[in-house]
Amino acid sequence: MKGIKYIHRRVFQLFLLIIVAKDIYAQNISVSERFNKYTSRVIQEKLFVHTDKDFYTAGEILWFKIYYVNGATHQSLQLSKIAYVEVLNENNEPVLEGKISLEPGESNGSFYLPVTLSTGNYTLRAYTNWMKNFDNEYFFQKKLTIVNTIKSPGEDNNKDSSVINVDFFPEGGNLVNDIQSRVGFIIRDARGGINDCNGYILNDRNDTITSFMPLKFGIGSFYFKPTVGIFYKATIVLPSGLTINKDLPQAFDYGYTIQVADKNDKQVAVAVKRKKMPGEHDVTQVLLVAHTRQVLKLAEKKTINDNDSIVFLVDKTKLDKGISHFILFNNNDKPVCERLIFIEPEKPSVLNVKCDKDKYTNREKIEIALNMDNPADTPDDLSAAVFYIDSLQEEESDNIYNYMWLTSDLNGYIETPGYYFSNLSIVKTATDNLMLVHGWSRFRWDDIVKGDESFIKYLPEIDGMLVNGKAFNSRTGELAKGMDTYLSIPGNPFGFYTSRSDQNGLVRYNVKDYFGNGQIIAQRGIETDSFYSVSLFKPFAEPPATNKFGHYSFNEENRKQLIKRSIGMQVQNVYASDSIRVFEKPEVRNPLPFYGYPDASYRLDDYKRFTTMEEVLREYVFEIGVTMRNGNLGLKIFNPEANDFHANHELVLLDGVPLLHFNRIFSYDPLKVKKLDVVVSRYVLGKSLFNGIASFTTNNAVFDGFELDPTLVAVDYAGIQLQRQFYSPVYDTPRKAESRMPDFRTTLMWNPNIKLNSETKNTLEFYSSDLSGKYMIIVQGTDGKGNFYFGTDTFDVQ
């Protein structure tokens, strides 16, 4: 694994209004105003995904629930309506992809893990279309382990376990000669941080300058003062006796450093030191800016005199809870240092999760009581999972509270984030070390100072799914500007959308109510030359460059547990195959086609069935006139306003697909047609104008008219994922409990939509399976007001 990359472009979003006190603006108008102007247009989004467990065998179902909040306030957000969820293998290749609705009550989904998957550590990641504008390190990412018990593991999974990575991070960003700095470090391999090791800083004469040891998770810090003309390296001795040498970051002859430390319980001291360049003024101004999750909290200027040092005392009450950034600017408004600090939020009200018993028998009813310590707190968006735990699936320590307050605002992998919220004596120091190794960025303040927003290429999907593509000349490959294009989604109801390409040849369709896997057809407009085409872009983000979770290493001691799980998976797929493949019918918010109610509608079974389309249109479709020109049949739609037929540019659809040569509808078998809708007036859709509409719907609403236009190409394109019903058998009678149908479920209960009611008893009910052992229940979620809750309990099945 490579060292952690730290790039300072946090995920922002649209339309956030940040109110900053007038005294902040007065102290530095240029930076603070530009910061606020920038963040008012690009607001931060955060996603958290609760999965039913972390360990799976291929052939099981992965269940998940997505929580979507405003990244600055942690309150519920209703901006993006679609989330993209992927499962990536150890080579960062997507093996499963899904689009999940973020509408309230719908933000949950599932993946069946096919038995073709290889054994390994997989990455579950989730993001919105808007989040693709920014560093994908801030997508939600979680490690999942999938073991395929019926497929050979192939090559050795331990291939990278011996690679040791050592990285150093000077506080503030840089080392400056003759100034003492604190240096953070992290030592780790593919399995995590390495603690039992010793390190030494040596000069170029191999003299030991200082020594260091990790405090927790391979992370620690030491103080170091470099000297001009001397080169330094670190030597680390591992528990195995292996020695690793690593050069320290280069020290600069001139520049700034900062050191951040608690002054007392109420203040943070930010000490600034400078080593000025020859000819540089003795007296200069610097600006210290502080923001919490991209909300400006402080902008204070001070003057550095000839002693080359100053101290800012920052009142902690000016900063919000969680992670804040201190950024130091020189007198040219150039960022020169950055440091992160963490202020622990208040502990949330306890979510009590309690089983009615400690031990149960197989197929016994289990009742879980949920209540809050503070009855005034009533989280209305919770999810719950009950799963089997053993040496393969351990109790989870990470949760929505830890993620939102810590992990989501840090770049890179955080090992056991729940540790930093514990009450252990060294946690405060360990947390500060964590801020050090994540505290320096390669600043992206140029976007703010210059007001550059050209990196915004992906819009938030505020009203359905955006399908993007390009219009181009298929002969030359050149992009086509200002070209009308159509997108069709056959079905009942069908979808039809238009888009005119922009100056870069890009087209965008705002698709609504498209669910499940299907095919879509994109094509040129009616009056566009036939050598122009439309191609669609892949909606999912590019995969990351590295795998932060490393390779899976199988422990032979777990073989018995793995065999037990494998048998259970195979039994469930054989005996409950129908029950685990039941999907809920999606709610179509608008069942009408895009044109609404037609002026006339004909169900062809209500009339005499003719064998040619010409007869159908001539005999009883009064709004359409059949013409003959040069021996070719044509049609025109009557315009009652002009008391005449429209001249041209009619839209003729077959299952929602435009027939650009609409006279070819006469060669289509009318016995396949169920209904004909006619709109006689002009109709504007987007930037396209149609002189009437004739919409033919076939019996099964599946477009099969490719012979009518050989240039049409249908492409596979997934819509919003259909929601699978969770299979949980009920053994409420002796006959059911004594059934010989085996039940080897490892996930006993999954409920993604729980709302607590302070005035009633809140309980969850389900039944145990035939699989004896220890089980854990996790309930977590939010109240939508910036508070997060998490509760657990365990029980045994004997």
Short mmCIF file of C-alpha atoms in Angstrom, two decimals, residues 311-774:
data_model
loop_
_atom_site.label_atom_id
_atom_site.label_comp_id
_atom_site.label_asym_id
_atom_site.label_seq_id
_atom_site.Cartn_x
_atom_site.Cartn_y
_atom_site.Cartn_z
CA VAL A 311 1.09 33.13 19.15
CA PHE A 312 -2.64 33.12 18.32
CA LEU A 313 -4.94 32.21 21.20
CA VAL A 314 -8.16 30.78 19.84
CA ASP A 315 -11.26 30.44 21.96
CA LYS A 316 -12.58 26.88 21.52
CA THR A 317 -16.15 28.14 21.64
CA LYS A 318 -15.55 29.78 18.26
CA LEU A 319 -15.04 26.36 16.72
CA ASP A 320 -17.70 23.71 16.23
CA LYS A 321 -17.35 20.17 17.50
CA GLY A 322 -15.49 17.71 15.34
CA ILE A 323 -12.53 18.45 13.07
CA SER A 324 -11.42 22.02 12.41
CA HIS A 325 -8.66 23.26 10.12
CA PHE A 326 -6.17 26.01 10.97
CA ILE A 327 -4.63 27.56 7.83
CA LEU A 328 -1.87 30.16 7.97
CA PHE A 329 -1.56 32.68 5.12
CA ASN A 330 1.43 34.93 4.47
CA ASN A 331 1.08 38.60 3.54
CA ASN A 332 0.48 37.60 -0.11
CA ASP A 333 -2.62 35.56 0.83
CA LYS A 334 -0.72 32.35 0.07
CA PRO A 335 -1.44 29.38 2.39
CA VAL A 336 1.83 28.25 3.97
CA CYS A 337 0.76 25.96 6.86
CA GLU A 338 -2.22 23.84 7.84
CA ARG A 339 -3.10 21.84 10.93
CA LEU A 340 -6.15 19.85 12.01
CA ILE A 341 -7.56 19.68 15.52
CA PHE A 342 -10.38 17.61 16.97
CA ILE A 343 -12.89 18.80 19.55
CA GLU A 344 -14.90 15.84 20.76
CA PRO A 345 -18.66 16.33 20.51
CA GLU A 346 -20.92 15.82 23.48
CA LYS A 347 -21.96 12.25 24.00
CA PRO A 348 -25.36 11.64 22.43
CA SER A 349 -28.37 10.44 24.34
CA VAL A 350 -28.02 6.69 24.80
CA LEU A 351 -30.03 4.46 22.48
CA ASN A 352 -30.85 1.45 24.66
CA VAL A 353 -31.14 -1.85 22.81
CA LYS A 354 -32.26 -4.72 25.03
CA CYS A 355 -33.29 -8.29 24.26
CA ASP A 356 -36.13 -9.75 26.33
CA LYS A 357 -33.84 -12.72 27.21
CA ASP A 358 -30.14 -13.59 27.10
CA LYS A 359 -30.60 -17.05 25.64
CA TYR A 360 -33.03 -18.53 23.13
CA THR A 361 -33.70 -21.85 21.50
CA ASN A 362 -33.86 -22.48 17.76
CA ARG A 363 -36.89 -20.95 16.02
CA GLU A 364 -37.91 -19.00 19.12
CA LYS A 365 -39.47 -15.56 19.02
CA ILE A 366 -37.08 -12.76 19.97
CA GLU A 367 -38.23 -9.32 21.08
CA ILE A 368 -35.92 -6.31 21.16
CA ALA A 369 -36.89 -3.19 23.10
CA LEU A 370 -35.66 0.21 21.90
CA ASN A 371 -35.78 3.35 24.02
CA MET A 372 -33.85 6.54 24.63
CA ASP A 373 -32.33 7.65 27.92
CA ASN A 374 -33.74 11.07 27.15
CA PRO A 375 -37.41 10.66 26.14
CA ALA A 376 -37.25 14.01 24.36
CA ASP A 377 -34.92 12.45 21.78
CA THR A 378 -36.88 10.55 19.18
CA PRO A 379 -34.69 9.55 16.21
CA ASP A 380 -36.93 9.06 13.21
CA ASP A 381 -34.47 7.38 10.86
CA LEU A 382 -32.91 4.20 12.23
CA SER A 383 -31.81 0.87 10.81
CA ALA A 384 -31.26 -2.42 12.61
CA ALA A 385 -29.39 -5.64 11.84
CA VAL A 386 -29.11 -8.89 13.79
CA PHE A 387 -26.27 -11.14 12.66
CA TYR A 388 -24.22 -14.17 13.66
CA ILE A 389 -20.81 -13.41 15.20
CA ASP A 390 -17.83 -15.71 15.45
CA SER A 391 -14.10 -15.63 14.71
CA LEU A 392 -14.89 -14.57 11.13
CA GLN A 393 -17.46 -11.86 11.92
CA GLU A 394 -16.49 -9.95 15.04
CA GLU A 395 -18.48 -7.34 16.93
CA GLU A 396 -18.46 -4.02 15.06
CA SER A 397 -16.92 -0.96 16.71
CA ASP A 398 -17.46 1.53 13.89
CA ASN A 399 -20.81 3.28 13.58
CA ILE A 400 -22.56 6.33 12.17
CA TYR A 401 -21.55 8.52 15.14
CA ASN A 402 -17.82 7.79 14.76
CA TYR A 403 -17.96 8.13 11.00
CA MET A 404 -19.79 11.45 10.83
CA TRP A 405 -17.72 13.17 13.51
CA LEU A 406 -14.29 11.79 12.59
CA THR A 407 -13.71 9.45 9.66
CA SER A 408 -15.75 11.37 7.08
CA ASP A 409 -13.60 14.50 7.46
CA LEU A 410 -10.24 12.73 7.11
CA ASN A 411 -8.51 11.58 3.96
CA GLY A 412 -7.23 8.01 4.04
CA TYR A 413 -7.86 4.89 6.08
CA ILE A 414 -8.63 5.25 9.81
CA GLU A 415 -8.03 2.09 11.78
CA THR A 416 -10.64 1.39 14.49
CA PRO A 417 -12.19 4.89 14.60
CA GLY A 418 -14.28 3.96 17.63
CA TYR A 419 -11.11 3.95 19.74
CA TYR A 420 -10.85 7.74 19.51
CA PHE A 421 -14.20 8.10 21.29
CA SER A 422 -13.27 5.85 24.22
CA ASN A 423 -12.34 6.97 27.73
CA LEU A 424 -8.79 5.57 27.79
CA SER A 425 -6.11 7.86 29.22
CA ILE A 426 -4.00 8.09 26.04
CA VAL A 427 -6.91 8.75 23.68
CA LYS A 428 -6.43 12.52 23.65
CA THR A 429 -2.77 12.19 22.64
CA ALA A 430 -3.56 9.46 20.13
CA THR A 431 -6.25 11.65 18.57
CA ASP A 432 -3.83 14.58 18.26
CA ASN A 433 -1.33 12.26 16.57
CA LEU A 434 -4.09 11.22 14.16
CA MET A 435 -4.69 14.89 13.31
CA LEU A 436 -0.96 15.29 12.64
CA VAL A 437 -0.75 12.52 10.08
CA HIS A 438 -3.87 13.85 8.35
CA GLY A 439 -3.13 17.49 8.96
CA TRP A 440 -1.10 18.64 6.00
CA SER A 441 -2.62 19.10 2.59
CA ARG A 442 -1.28 20.11 -0.77
CA PHE A 443 -3.44 23.19 -0.63
CA ARG A 444 -6.19 23.78 -3.15
CA TRP A 445 -6.87 27.32 -2.04
CA ASP A 446 -6.26 28.54 -5.59
CA ASP A 447 -9.85 27.51 -6.37
CA ILE A 448 -11.03 29.79 -3.58
CA VAL A 449 -8.68 32.74 -4.01
CA LYS A 450 -9.15 32.82 -7.78
CA GLY A 451 -12.86 32.01 -7.61
CA ASP A 452 -12.30 29.12 -10.00
CA GLU A 453 -15.27 26.75 -10.20
CA SER A 454 -14.40 25.20 -13.55
CA PHE A 455 -13.87 21.83 -11.85
CA ILE A 456 -17.65 21.51 -11.38
CA LYS A 457 -18.62 19.01 -14.08
CA TYR A 458 -21.32 16.98 -12.36
CA LEU A 459 -24.63 18.45 -11.25
CA PRO A 460 -26.60 17.27 -8.23
CA GLU A 461 -29.46 15.00 -9.22
CA ILE A 462 -32.18 17.03 -7.55
CA ASP A 463 -35.13 15.65 -9.53
CA GLY A 464 -34.30 12.13 -10.62
CA MET A 465 -31.44 10.44 -12.43
CA LEU A 466 -29.23 12.34 -14.87
CA VAL A 467 -28.13 10.41 -17.94
CA ASN A 468 -25.18 12.10 -19.64
CA GLY A 469 -23.62 11.60 -23.03
CA LYS A 470 -22.21 13.28 -26.10
CA ALA A 471 -23.47 14.03 -29.61
CA PHE A 472 -20.92 13.53 -32.37
CA ASN A 473 -20.36 13.08 -36.07
CA SER A 474 -19.91 9.34 -36.58
CA ARG A 475 -17.85 9.95 -39.72
CA THR A 476 -15.32 12.41 -38.32
CA GLY A 477 -15.66 11.87 -34.58
CA GLU A 478 -16.15 15.61 -34.06
CA LEU A 479 -18.49 16.69 -31.27
CA ALA A 480 -21.80 18.17 -32.42
CA LYS A 481 -22.96 21.47 -30.94
CA GLY A 482 -26.61 22.52 -30.73
CA MET A 483 -27.97 19.16 -31.88
CA ASP A 484 -31.38 17.90 -30.75
CA THR A 485 -31.24 14.38 -29.32
CA TYR A 486 -33.73 11.93 -27.82
CA LEU A 487 -33.57 9.32 -25.10
CA SER A 488 -36.19 6.57 -24.88
CA ILE A 489 -36.86 4.03 -22.14
CA PRO A 490 -39.39 1.47 -23.41
CA GLY A 491 -41.84 0.15 -20.86
CA ASN A 492 -45.19 0.89 -19.30
CA PRO A 493 -45.17 3.76 -18.75
CA PHE A 494 -42.35 4.54 -21.14
CA GLY A 495 -39.88 7.37 -20.71
CA PHE A 496 -39.07 9.91 -23.40
CA TYR A 497 -36.62 12.79 -22.94
CA THR A 498 -34.95 15.39 -25.12
CA SER A 499 -31.69 17.30 -24.87
CA ARG A 500 -29.91 19.79 -27.09
CA SER A 501 -26.12 19.40 -27.03
CA ASP A 502 -24.15 22.26 -25.53
CA GLN A 503 -21.05 23.95 -26.94
CA ASN A 504 -18.97 20.96 -25.91
CA GLY A 505 -21.31 18.47 -27.55
CA LEU A 506 -22.59 17.22 -24.20
CA VAL A 507 -26.19 16.13 -23.66
CA ARG A 508 -28.03 15.57 -20.37
CA TYR A 509 -31.39 13.88 -19.76
CA ASN A 510 -33.29 14.20 -16.48
CA VAL A 511 -34.81 10.72 -16.16
CA LYS A 512 -37.60 9.97 -13.68
CA ASP A 513 -39.21 6.76 -12.43
CA TYR A 514 -36.78 4.40 -14.13
CA PHE A 515 -36.34 1.27 -11.99
CA GLY A 516 -34.47 -1.98 -12.41
CA ASN A 517 -32.24 -3.19 -15.23
CA GLY A 518 -33.28 -2.50 -18.77
CA GLN A 519 -32.31 -1.04 -22.10
CA ILE A 520 -32.44 2.56 -23.27
CA ILE A 521 -32.13 4.06 -26.73
CA ALA A 522 -30.39 7.37 -27.48
CA GLN A 523 -30.60 8.86 -30.96
CA ARG A 524 -30.34 12.02 -33.03
CA GLY A 525 -33.25 14.40 -33.53
CA ILE A 526 -35.84 14.26 -36.30
CA GLU A 527 -34.23 16.84 -38.56
CA THR A 528 -30.60 15.86 -37.92
CA ASP A 529 -28.46 14.20 -40.58
CA SER A 530 -28.22 10.44 -40.28
CA PHE A 531 -24.43 10.38 -39.73
CA TYR A 532 -24.80 11.99 -36.29
CA SER A 533 -25.01 9.77 -33.24
CA VAL A 534 -25.29 9.87 -29.45
CA SER A 535 -23.20 7.87 -26.99
CA LEU A 536 -23.86 7.68 -23.26
CA PHE A 537 -21.33 8.00 -20.45
CA LYS A 538 -20.85 5.53 -17.65
CA PRO A 539 -22.59 7.05 -14.58
CA PHE A 540 -20.22 5.57 -11.98
CA ALA A 541 -17.02 7.25 -10.84
CA GLU A 542 -13.56 6.11 -11.84
CA PRO A 543 -12.12 3.49 -9.47
CA PRO A 544 -9.50 4.59 -6.95
CA ALA A 545 -5.81 4.17 -7.75
CA THR A 546 -5.00 2.09 -4.66
CA ASN A 547 -6.71 -0.39 -2.39
CA LYS A 548 -6.62 1.01 1.14
CA PHE A 549 -7.78 -2.22 2.81
CA GLY A 550 -5.09 -4.61 1.59
CA HIS A 551 -5.43 -8.31 0.85
CA TYR A 552 -7.39 -10.90 2.76
CA SER A 553 -5.39 -13.54 4.60
CA PHE A 554 -7.23 -16.71 5.55
CA ASN A 555 -6.54 -18.14 9.01
CA GLU A 556 -6.61 -21.92 9.04
CA GLU A 557 -8.07 -21.81 12.56
CA ASN A 558 -11.31 -20.46 11.06
CA ARG A 559 -11.88 -23.47 8.78
CA LYS A 560 -14.63 -25.04 10.92
CA GLN A 561 -16.55 -21.78 11.15
CA LEU A 562 -16.19 -21.26 7.41
CA ILE A 563 -17.54 -24.74 6.63
CA LYS A 564 -20.51 -24.02 8.92
CA ARG A 565 -21.24 -20.77 7.10
CA SER A 566 -20.77 -22.38 3.69
CA ILE A 567 -23.33 -25.08 4.44
CA GLY A 568 -25.77 -22.45 5.67
CA MET A 569 -25.35 -20.35 2.53
CA GLN A 570 -25.94 -23.31 0.22
CA VAL A 571 -28.97 -24.50 2.18
CA GLN A 572 -30.59 -21.06 2.04
CA ASN A 573 -30.01 -20.79 -1.72
CA VAL A 574 -31.59 -24.21 -2.29
CA TYR A 575 -34.55 -24.16 0.10
CA ALA A 576 -35.34 -20.43 0.25
CA SER A 577 -34.39 -19.41 -3.28
CA ASP A 578 -37.84 -18.08 -4.15
CA SER A 579 -38.24 -16.23 -0.84
CA ILE A 580 -34.94 -14.33 -1.15
CA ARG A 581 -35.72 -13.17 -4.68
CA VAL A 582 -38.90 -11.20 -4.03
CA PHE A 583 -38.75 -7.52 -4.98
CA GLU A 584 -41.19 -4.76 -4.14
CA LYS A 585 -43.03 -3.10 -6.98
CA PRO A 586 -41.69 0.45 -7.28
CA GLU A 587 -43.96 3.38 -6.71
CA VAL A 588 -44.30 5.25 -9.98
CA ARG A 589 -44.98 8.83 -8.96
CA ASN A 590 -46.40 9.80 -12.34
CA PRO A 591 -47.98 6.91 -14.29
CA LEU A 592 -48.82 9.15 -17.27
CA PRO A 593 -46.55 9.56 -20.30
CA PHE A 594 -44.68 12.83 -20.71
CA TYR A 595 -47.54 14.43 -22.65
CA GLY A 596 -50.06 13.71 -19.88
CA TYR A 597 -53.60 12.97 -21.04
CA PRO A 598 -53.87 12.74 -24.86
CA ASP A 599 -56.47 14.51 -26.92
CA ALA A 600 -57.61 11.13 -28.20
CA SER A 601 -56.86 7.56 -27.17
CA TYR A 602 -57.72 4.40 -29.08
CA ARG A 603 -57.61 0.89 -27.64
CA LEU A 604 -57.45 -1.17 -30.79
CA ASP A 605 -59.26 -4.15 -29.27
CA ASP A 606 -62.33 -1.92 -28.97
CA TYR A 607 -62.49 -1.67 -32.77
CA LYS A 608 -62.42 -4.02 -35.68
CA ARG A 609 -58.94 -5.44 -36.02
CA PHE A 610 -57.36 -4.66 -39.40
CA THR A 611 -54.27 -6.30 -40.82
CA THR A 612 -52.55 -3.11 -41.99
CA MET A 613 -51.73 0.08 -40.15
CA GLU A 614 -53.06 2.10 -43.10
CA GLU A 615 -56.53 0.64 -42.56
CA VAL A 616 -56.43 1.33 -38.85
CA LEU A 617 -55.56 5.00 -39.31
CA ARG A 618 -57.97 5.56 -42.20
CA GLU A 619 -60.99 3.83 -40.65
CA TYR A 620 -61.29 5.29 -37.14
CA VAL A 621 -58.39 7.53 -36.15
CA PHE A 622 -59.92 10.83 -37.14
CA GLU A 623 -57.06 13.01 -35.85
CA ILE A 624 -54.55 11.47 -38.28
CA GLY A 625 -54.67 11.81 -42.04
CA VAL A 626 -53.04 9.23 -44.30
CA THR A 627 -51.28 10.69 -47.32
CA MET A 628 -49.70 9.26 -50.44
CA ARG A 629 -46.70 10.93 -52.06
CA ASN A 630 -44.53 9.46 -54.79
CA GLY A 631 -46.02 6.08 -54.00
CA ASN A 632 -45.11 6.28 -50.29
CA LEU A 633 -47.59 6.38 -47.46
CA GLY A 634 -47.34 9.19 -44.93
CA LEU A 635 -49.34 10.63 -42.07
CA LYS A 636 -50.26 14.07 -40.84
CA ILE A 637 -51.82 15.12 -37.54
CA PHE A 638 -54.82 17.43 -37.61
CA ASN A 639 -54.37 20.89 -36.07
CA PRO A 640 -57.81 22.06 -34.84
CA GLU A 641 -56.55 25.60 -34.20
CA ALA A 642 -55.68 26.05 -37.87
CA ASN A 643 -58.47 23.71 -39.05
CA ASP A 644 -55.81 22.02 -41.15
CA PHE A 645 -53.10 19.41 -40.82
CA HIS A 646 -49.70 20.23 -39.35
CA ALA A 647 -47.13 20.75 -42.08
CA ASN A 648 -44.32 18.58 -40.69
CA HIS A 649 -42.23 17.71 -37.62
CA GLU A 650 -44.73 15.30 -36.13
CA LEU A 651 -43.49 12.98 -33.38
CA VAL A 652 -44.37 9.34 -33.97
CA LEU A 653 -43.48 6.99 -31.10
CA LEU A 654 -43.48 3.22 -30.83
CA ASP A 655 -43.24 2.21 -27.15
CA GLY A 656 -41.66 5.60 -26.48
CA VAL A 657 -39.05 5.32 -29.27
CA PRO A 658 -39.28 8.02 -31.97
CA LEU A 659 -39.46 6.76 -35.53
CA LEU A 660 -37.38 9.35 -37.37
CA HIS A 661 -38.81 8.03 -40.66
CA PHE A 662 -42.30 7.87 -39.26
CA ASN A 663 -43.89 6.62 -42.49
CA ARG A 664 -42.31 3.25 -41.60
CA ILE A 665 -45.03 2.77 -39.01
CA PHE A 666 -47.18 1.58 -41.92
CA SER A 667 -45.03 -1.54 -42.22
CA TYR A 668 -45.57 -2.46 -38.56
CA ASP A 669 -48.07 -5.18 -37.67
CA PRO A 670 -51.13 -3.46 -36.09
CA LEU A 671 -52.06 -6.70 -34.31
CA LYS A 672 -49.08 -6.08 -32.02
CA VAL A 673 -50.41 -2.64 -31.07
CA LYS A 674 -52.54 -2.30 -27.97
CA LYS A 675 -53.19 1.45 -27.88
CA LEU A 676 -52.72 4.66 -29.84
CA ASP A 677 -52.60 8.10 -28.18
CA VAL A 678 -52.86 11.27 -30.24
CA VAL A 679 -51.93 14.81 -29.18
CA VAL A 680 -53.13 17.23 -31.81
CA SER A 681 -51.61 20.50 -30.54
CA ARG A 682 -48.02 21.60 -30.67
CA TYR A 683 -45.94 20.22 -27.84
CA VAL A 684 -42.72 21.65 -26.42
CA LEU A 685 -40.40 19.30 -24.52
CA GLY A 686 -37.16 20.89 -23.38
CA LYS A 687 -35.88 22.76 -26.41
CA SER A 688 -37.67 20.51 -28.90
CA LEU A 689 -40.95 21.42 -30.62
CA PHE A 690 -43.26 18.80 -32.09
CA ASN A 691 -46.29 19.40 -34.32
CA GLY A 692 -48.50 16.81 -32.69
CA ILE A 693 -47.77 13.36 -31.27
CA ALA A 694 -48.85 9.88 -32.30
CA SER A 695 -47.82 7.36 -29.66
CA PHE A 696 -48.26 3.63 -30.40
CA THR A 697 -48.02 1.18 -27.47
CA THR A 698 -47.53 -2.54 -28.13
CA ASN A 699 -49.19 -5.36 -26.22
CA ASN A 700 -46.20 -6.04 -23.96
CA ALA A 701 -44.76 -2.51 -24.11
CA VAL A 702 -41.39 -3.89 -25.23
CA PHE A 703 -39.95 -2.09 -28.25
CA ASP A 704 -39.25 -4.51 -31.10
CA GLY A 705 -39.19 -2.14 -34.04
CA PHE A 706 -35.50 -2.20 -34.80
CA GLU A 707 -36.23 -3.39 -38.32
CA LEU A 708 -38.07 -0.10 -38.83
CA ASP A 709 -34.83 1.80 -38.23
CA PRO A 710 -31.60 -0.26 -38.44
CA THR A 711 -29.58 2.66 -36.99
CA LEU A 712 -31.25 2.31 -33.60
CA VAL A 713 -29.05 0.76 -30.90
CA ALA A 714 -30.31 -0.27 -27.46
CA VAL A 715 -27.78 -0.26 -24.62
CA ASP A 716 -28.02 -1.89 -21.20
CA TYR A 717 -28.47 0.82 -18.61
CA ALA A 718 -29.54 0.26 -15.01
CA GLY A 719 -32.15 2.41 -13.37
CA ILE A 720 -32.84 2.82 -9.66
CA GLN A 721 -32.40 -0.49 -7.86
CA LEU A 722 -35.54 -2.42 -7.01
CA GLN A 723 -35.94 -3.03 -3.28
CA ARG A 724 -35.69 -6.66 -2.25
CA GLN A 725 -37.92 -7.99 0.53
CA PHE A 726 -36.01 -9.35 3.51
CA TYR A 727 -36.85 -12.99 4.12
CA SER A 728 -37.59 -13.69 7.78
CA PRO A 729 -39.72 -16.80 8.45
CA VAL A 730 -42.26 -16.71 11.27
CA TYR A 731 -42.58 -19.72 13.58
CA ASP A 732 -45.72 -18.66 15.45
CA THR A 733 -47.37 -22.09 15.49
CA PRO A 734 -46.07 -25.52 16.56
CA ARG A 735 -46.54 -26.78 13.01
CA LYS A 736 -44.33 -24.06 11.56
CA ALA A 737 -41.73 -24.47 14.29
CA GLU A 738 -41.56 -28.22 13.62
CA SER A 739 -41.27 -27.81 9.86
CA ARG A 740 -38.48 -29.87 8.30
CA MET A 741 -37.54 -26.97 6.02
CA PRO A 742 -33.99 -26.01 7.13
CA ASP A 743 -33.27 -22.44 8.22
CA PHE A 744 -29.58 -21.51 8.38
CA ARG A 745 -29.84 -17.72 8.20
CA THR A 746 -26.82 -15.80 9.56
CA THR A 747 -28.68 -12.47 9.34
CA LEU A 748 -31.83 -12.95 11.40
CA MET A 749 -33.30 -9.49 10.98
CA TRP A 750 -32.77 -6.46 8.77
CA ASN A 751 -34.98 -3.39 9.11
CA PRO A 752 -33.81 -0.22 7.32
CA ASN A 753 -36.76 2.01 8.24
CA ILE A 754 -37.37 2.42 11.97
CA LYS A 755 -38.93 5.44 13.64
CA LEU A 756 -39.06 5.73 17.41
CA ASN A 757 -42.21 7.03 19.08
CA SER A 758 -41.78 8.40 22.59
CA GLU A 759 -45.45 7.75 23.38
CA THR A 760 -45.51 4.04 22.52
CA LYS A 761 -43.45 0.93 23.15
CA ASN A 762 -40.81 0.49 20.48
CA THR A 763 -39.97 -3.14 19.77
CA LEU A 764 -38.51 -5.32 17.04
CA GLU A 765 -39.69 -8.90 16.64
CA PHE A 766 -38.20 -11.81 14.70
CA TYR A 767 -37.37 -15.51 15.10
CA SER A 768 -34.08 -17.32 15.60
CA SER A 769 -32.87 -19.82 13.00
CA ASP A 770 -31.45 -23.35 13.22
CA LEU A 771 -27.94 -21.90 13.50
CA SER A 772 -26.86 -21.94 17.14
CA GLY A 773 -24.29 -19.48 18.46
CA LYS A 774 -23.85 -15.86 19.47
#
